[in-house]
Coordinates of C-alpha atoms in Angstrom, one line a residue:
X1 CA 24.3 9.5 -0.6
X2 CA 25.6 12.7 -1.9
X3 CA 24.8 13.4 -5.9
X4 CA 28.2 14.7 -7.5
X5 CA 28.6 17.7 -9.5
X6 CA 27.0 18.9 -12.1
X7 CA 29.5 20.1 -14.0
X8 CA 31.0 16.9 -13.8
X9 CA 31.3 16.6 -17.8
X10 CA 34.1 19.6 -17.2
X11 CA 36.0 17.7 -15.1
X12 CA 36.4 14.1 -16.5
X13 CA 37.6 15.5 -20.0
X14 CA 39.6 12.4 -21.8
X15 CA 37.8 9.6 -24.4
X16 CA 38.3 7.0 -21.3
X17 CA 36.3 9.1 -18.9
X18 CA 33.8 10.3 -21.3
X19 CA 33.2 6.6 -22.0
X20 CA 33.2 5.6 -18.6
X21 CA 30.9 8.4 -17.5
X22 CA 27.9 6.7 -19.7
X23 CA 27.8 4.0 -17.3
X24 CA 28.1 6.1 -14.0
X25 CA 24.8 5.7 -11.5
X26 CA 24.8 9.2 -10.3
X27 CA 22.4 8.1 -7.4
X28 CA 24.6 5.3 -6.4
X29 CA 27.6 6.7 -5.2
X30 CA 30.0 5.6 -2.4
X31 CA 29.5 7.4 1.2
X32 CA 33.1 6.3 1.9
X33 CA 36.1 5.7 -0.4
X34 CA 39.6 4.2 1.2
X35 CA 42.5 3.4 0.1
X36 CA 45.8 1.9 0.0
X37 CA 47.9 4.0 -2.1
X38 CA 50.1 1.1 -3.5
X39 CA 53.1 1.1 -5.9
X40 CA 55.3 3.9 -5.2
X41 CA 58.6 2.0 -4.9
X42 CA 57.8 0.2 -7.9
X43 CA 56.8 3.2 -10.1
X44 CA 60.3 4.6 -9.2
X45 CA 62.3 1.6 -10.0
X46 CA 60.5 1.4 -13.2
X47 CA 62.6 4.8 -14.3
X48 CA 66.0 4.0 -12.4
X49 CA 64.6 6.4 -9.5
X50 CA 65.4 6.2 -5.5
X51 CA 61.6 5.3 -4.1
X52 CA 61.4 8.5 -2.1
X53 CA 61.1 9.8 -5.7
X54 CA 57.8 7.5 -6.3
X55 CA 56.4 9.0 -3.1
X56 CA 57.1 12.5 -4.5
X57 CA 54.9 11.2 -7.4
X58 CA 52.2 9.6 -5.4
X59 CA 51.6 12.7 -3.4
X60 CA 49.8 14.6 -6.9
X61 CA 48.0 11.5 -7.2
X62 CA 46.7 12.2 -3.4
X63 CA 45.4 15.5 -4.7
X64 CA 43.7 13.7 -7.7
X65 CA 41.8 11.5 -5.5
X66 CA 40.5 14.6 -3.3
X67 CA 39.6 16.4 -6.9
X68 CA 37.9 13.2 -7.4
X69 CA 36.0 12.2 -4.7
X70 CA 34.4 16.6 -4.1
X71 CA 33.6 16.3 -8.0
X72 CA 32.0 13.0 -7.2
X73 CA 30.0 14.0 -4.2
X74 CA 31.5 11.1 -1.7
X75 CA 31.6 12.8 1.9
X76 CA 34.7 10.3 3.1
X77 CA 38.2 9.7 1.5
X78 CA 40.6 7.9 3.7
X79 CA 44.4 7.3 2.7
X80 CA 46.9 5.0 4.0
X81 CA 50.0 7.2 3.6
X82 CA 52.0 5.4 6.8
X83 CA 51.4 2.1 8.0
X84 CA 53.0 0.8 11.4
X85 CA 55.4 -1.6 9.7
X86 CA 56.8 1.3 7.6
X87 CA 59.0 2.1 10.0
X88 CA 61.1 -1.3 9.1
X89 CA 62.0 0.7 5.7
X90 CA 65.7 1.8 5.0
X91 CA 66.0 5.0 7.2
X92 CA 66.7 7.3 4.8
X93 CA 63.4 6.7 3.0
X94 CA 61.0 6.8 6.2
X95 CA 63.0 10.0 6.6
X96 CA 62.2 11.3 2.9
X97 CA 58.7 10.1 3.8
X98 CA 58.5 12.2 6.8
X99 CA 59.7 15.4 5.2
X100 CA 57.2 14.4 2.5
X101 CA 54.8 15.0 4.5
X102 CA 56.0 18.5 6.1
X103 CA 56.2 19.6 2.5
X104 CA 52.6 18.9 1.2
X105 CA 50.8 19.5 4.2
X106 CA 52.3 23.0 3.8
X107 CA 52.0 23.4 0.4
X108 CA 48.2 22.1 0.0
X109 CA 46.8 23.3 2.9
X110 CA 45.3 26.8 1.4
X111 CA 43.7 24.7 -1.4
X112 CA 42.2 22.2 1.2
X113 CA 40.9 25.5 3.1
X114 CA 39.9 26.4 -0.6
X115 CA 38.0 23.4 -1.1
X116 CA 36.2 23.0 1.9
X117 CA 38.4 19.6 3.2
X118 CA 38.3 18.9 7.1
X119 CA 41.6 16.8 8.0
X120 CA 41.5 13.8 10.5
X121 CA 44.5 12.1 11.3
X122 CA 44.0 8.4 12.5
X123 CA 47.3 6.5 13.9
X124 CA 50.0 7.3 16.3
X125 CA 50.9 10.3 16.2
X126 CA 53.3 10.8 18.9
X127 CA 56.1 8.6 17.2
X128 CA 56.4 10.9 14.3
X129 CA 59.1 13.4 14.1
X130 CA 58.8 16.9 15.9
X131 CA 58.2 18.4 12.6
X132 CA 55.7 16.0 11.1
X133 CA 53.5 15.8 14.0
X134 CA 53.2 19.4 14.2
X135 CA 52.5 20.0 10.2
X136 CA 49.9 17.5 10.6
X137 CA 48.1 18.7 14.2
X138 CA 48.5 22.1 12.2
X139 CA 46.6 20.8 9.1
X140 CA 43.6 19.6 11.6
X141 CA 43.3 22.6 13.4
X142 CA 42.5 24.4 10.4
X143 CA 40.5 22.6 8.4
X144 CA 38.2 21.4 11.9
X145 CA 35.6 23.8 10.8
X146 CA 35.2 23.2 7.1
X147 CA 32.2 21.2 6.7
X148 CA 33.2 19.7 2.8
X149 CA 34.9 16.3 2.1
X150 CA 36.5 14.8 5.3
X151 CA 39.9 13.3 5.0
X152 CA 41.4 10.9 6.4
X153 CA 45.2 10.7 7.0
X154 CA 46.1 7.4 8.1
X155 CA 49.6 7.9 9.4
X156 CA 51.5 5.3 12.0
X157 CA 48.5 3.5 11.9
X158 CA 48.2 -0.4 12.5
X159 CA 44.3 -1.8 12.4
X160 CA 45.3 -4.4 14.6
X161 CA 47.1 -1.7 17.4
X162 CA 43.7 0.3 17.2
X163 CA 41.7 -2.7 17.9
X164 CA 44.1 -3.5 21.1
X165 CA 43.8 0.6 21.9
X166 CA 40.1 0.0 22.0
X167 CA 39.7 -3.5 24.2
X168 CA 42.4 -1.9 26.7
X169 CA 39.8 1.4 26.7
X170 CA 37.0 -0.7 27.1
X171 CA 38.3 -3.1 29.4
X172 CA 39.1 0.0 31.8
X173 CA 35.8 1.2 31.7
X174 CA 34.8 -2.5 32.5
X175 CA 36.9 -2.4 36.0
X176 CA 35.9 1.0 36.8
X177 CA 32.1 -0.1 36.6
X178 CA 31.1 2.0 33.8
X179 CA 30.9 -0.2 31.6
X180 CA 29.2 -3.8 31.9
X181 CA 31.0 -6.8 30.2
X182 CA 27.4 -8.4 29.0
X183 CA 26.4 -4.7 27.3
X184 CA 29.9 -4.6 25.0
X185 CA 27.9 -4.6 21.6
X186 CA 30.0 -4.1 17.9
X187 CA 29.0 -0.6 18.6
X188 CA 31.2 -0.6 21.4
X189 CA 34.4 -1.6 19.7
X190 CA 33.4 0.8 16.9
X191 CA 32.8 3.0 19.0
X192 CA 36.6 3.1 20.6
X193 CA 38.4 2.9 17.5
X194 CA 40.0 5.8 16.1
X195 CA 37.6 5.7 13.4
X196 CA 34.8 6.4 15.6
X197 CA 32.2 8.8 13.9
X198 CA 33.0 8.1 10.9
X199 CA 31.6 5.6 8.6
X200 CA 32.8 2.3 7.9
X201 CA 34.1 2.4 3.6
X202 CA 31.7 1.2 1.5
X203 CA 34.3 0.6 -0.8
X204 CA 38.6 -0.7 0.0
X205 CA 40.4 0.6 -3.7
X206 CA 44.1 -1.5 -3.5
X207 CA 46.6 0.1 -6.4
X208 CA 49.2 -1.8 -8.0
X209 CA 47.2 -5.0 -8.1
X210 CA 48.2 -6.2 -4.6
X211 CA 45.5 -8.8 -3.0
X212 CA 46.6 -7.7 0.5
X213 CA 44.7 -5.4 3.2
X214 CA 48.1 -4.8 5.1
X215 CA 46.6 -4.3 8.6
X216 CA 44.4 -1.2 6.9
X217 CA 40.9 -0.6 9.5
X218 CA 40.6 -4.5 9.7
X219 CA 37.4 -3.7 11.6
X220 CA 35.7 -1.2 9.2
X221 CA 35.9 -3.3 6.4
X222 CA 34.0 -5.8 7.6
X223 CA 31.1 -5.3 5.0
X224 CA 33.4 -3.1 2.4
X225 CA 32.9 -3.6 -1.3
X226 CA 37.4 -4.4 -2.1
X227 CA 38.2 -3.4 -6.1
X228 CA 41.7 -3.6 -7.1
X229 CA 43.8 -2.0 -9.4
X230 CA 46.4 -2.7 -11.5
X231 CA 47.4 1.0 -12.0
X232 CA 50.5 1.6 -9.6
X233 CA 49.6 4.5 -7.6
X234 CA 51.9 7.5 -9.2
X235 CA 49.7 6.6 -12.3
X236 CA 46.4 6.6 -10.1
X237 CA 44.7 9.5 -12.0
X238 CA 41.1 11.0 -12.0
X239 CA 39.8 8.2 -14.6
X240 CA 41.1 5.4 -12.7
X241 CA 39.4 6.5 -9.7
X242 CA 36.4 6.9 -11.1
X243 CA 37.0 3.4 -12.6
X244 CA 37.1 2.1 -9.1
X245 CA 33.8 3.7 -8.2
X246 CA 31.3 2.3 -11.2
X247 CA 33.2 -1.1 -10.7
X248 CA 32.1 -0.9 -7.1
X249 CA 28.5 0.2 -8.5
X250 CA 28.2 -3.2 -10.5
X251 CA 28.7 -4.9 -6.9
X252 CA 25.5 -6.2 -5.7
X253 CA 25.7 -5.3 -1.8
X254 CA 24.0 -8.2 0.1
X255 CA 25.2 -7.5 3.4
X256 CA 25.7 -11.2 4.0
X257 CA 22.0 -12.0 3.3
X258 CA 20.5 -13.4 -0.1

């Protein structure tokens, strides 16, 4: 695994993080970080705010965890910003949502070319608005060539929709004879999921304090080390994160062996 920065002292500047960084295995860190950014709503009804307001918030928190995870060396960040079920929201905040996204994807894509960051969108794309889908295909077009932290946008996307995406895919490949049914392997549902190439999290971070996966790469997680946090996501800083990541290095990864 990647080692992180040296300079790291620079960047994790408060008394939490200084403390926290004493206890930080520089050799052990995550390949894979994903997360469901949880708490939004909540952060916003906390201070008498609409919740389109907490996603306005969440979204710096989003380029906290992409600060975090170059500074810490970890090659894979995945976010859920949009599940499938989102869509069952009050329409004007999947609308605020969806302009949300035009607006950072705009604003932050120089400092993701900056930075190195090559953008991967898993989910449905072609349900998004006109505006949204393009701001995101435009974001991945980009970035396809940086060779720095790869993100993962999880956007319309439902684990259990990609898993029937893949047995359809497979099952066609099955009835056209390129494909027998006795050589389908794990490797072969991995290797028609949206997530295919990129590997599985080594560790699920859950803000807010939620004990839920919420149909988030059901598959992938199989073996995933899960750490929750109370912190709603809004308040989801650099220190938190980091947190999350020596909590996961006090795991002892077993694989489901001894």
């Amino acid at each position: 695994m990647a080692n992180p920065a040296k300079d790291i002292a620079s960047f994790y500047t408060s008394e939490r993080a200084k403390s926290l960084l004493a206890s930080l295995d520089e050799y052990n860190i995550p390949r894979h970080v994903a997360i469901i950014m949880d708490g939004n709503g909540r952060w916003a009804k906390k201070r008498g705010k609409p919740r389109v307001f907490g996603h306005k918030a969440g979204a710096a928190m989003v380029r906290e965890a992409i600060a975090s995870t170059i500074e810490l060396g970890i090659e894979y960040l995945t976010i859920y910003s949009f599940s499938t079920e989102n869509w069952t929201r009050p329409e004007d905040e999947v609308k605020g949502i969806m302009s949300l996204f035009v607006e950072v994807l705009e604003r932050e894509l120089k400092s993701l070319q900056e930075k190195d960051v090559r953008v991967k969108v898993i989910g449905d794309k072609s349900a998004l608005p006109a505006k949204t889908r393009a701001a995101f295909e435009n974001c991945v077009d980009k970035t396809k060539e940086n060779k720095g932290l790869t993100l993962v946008v999880a956007v319309n996307y439902g684990a259990r929709t990609d898993l029937v995406n893949a047995v359809r895919s497979i099952a066609t490949e099955v009835e056209v004879g390129s494909l027998r049914s006795e050589d389908i392997t794990t490797d072969t549902i991995a290797q028609h999921l949206s997530t295919a190439k990129i590997p599985d999290p080594d560790v699920l971070i859950r803000t807010s304090g939620e004990m839920r996966i919420s149909n988030f790469l059901l598959y992938e997680i199989a073996y995933s080390e899960i750490v929750v946090s109370d912190t709603l996501w809004p308040d989801f800083d650099r220190d938190e994160f980091l947190a999350c990541v020596i909590a996961f290095q006090h795991r002892a990864r077993r694989f489901g062996g001894v």
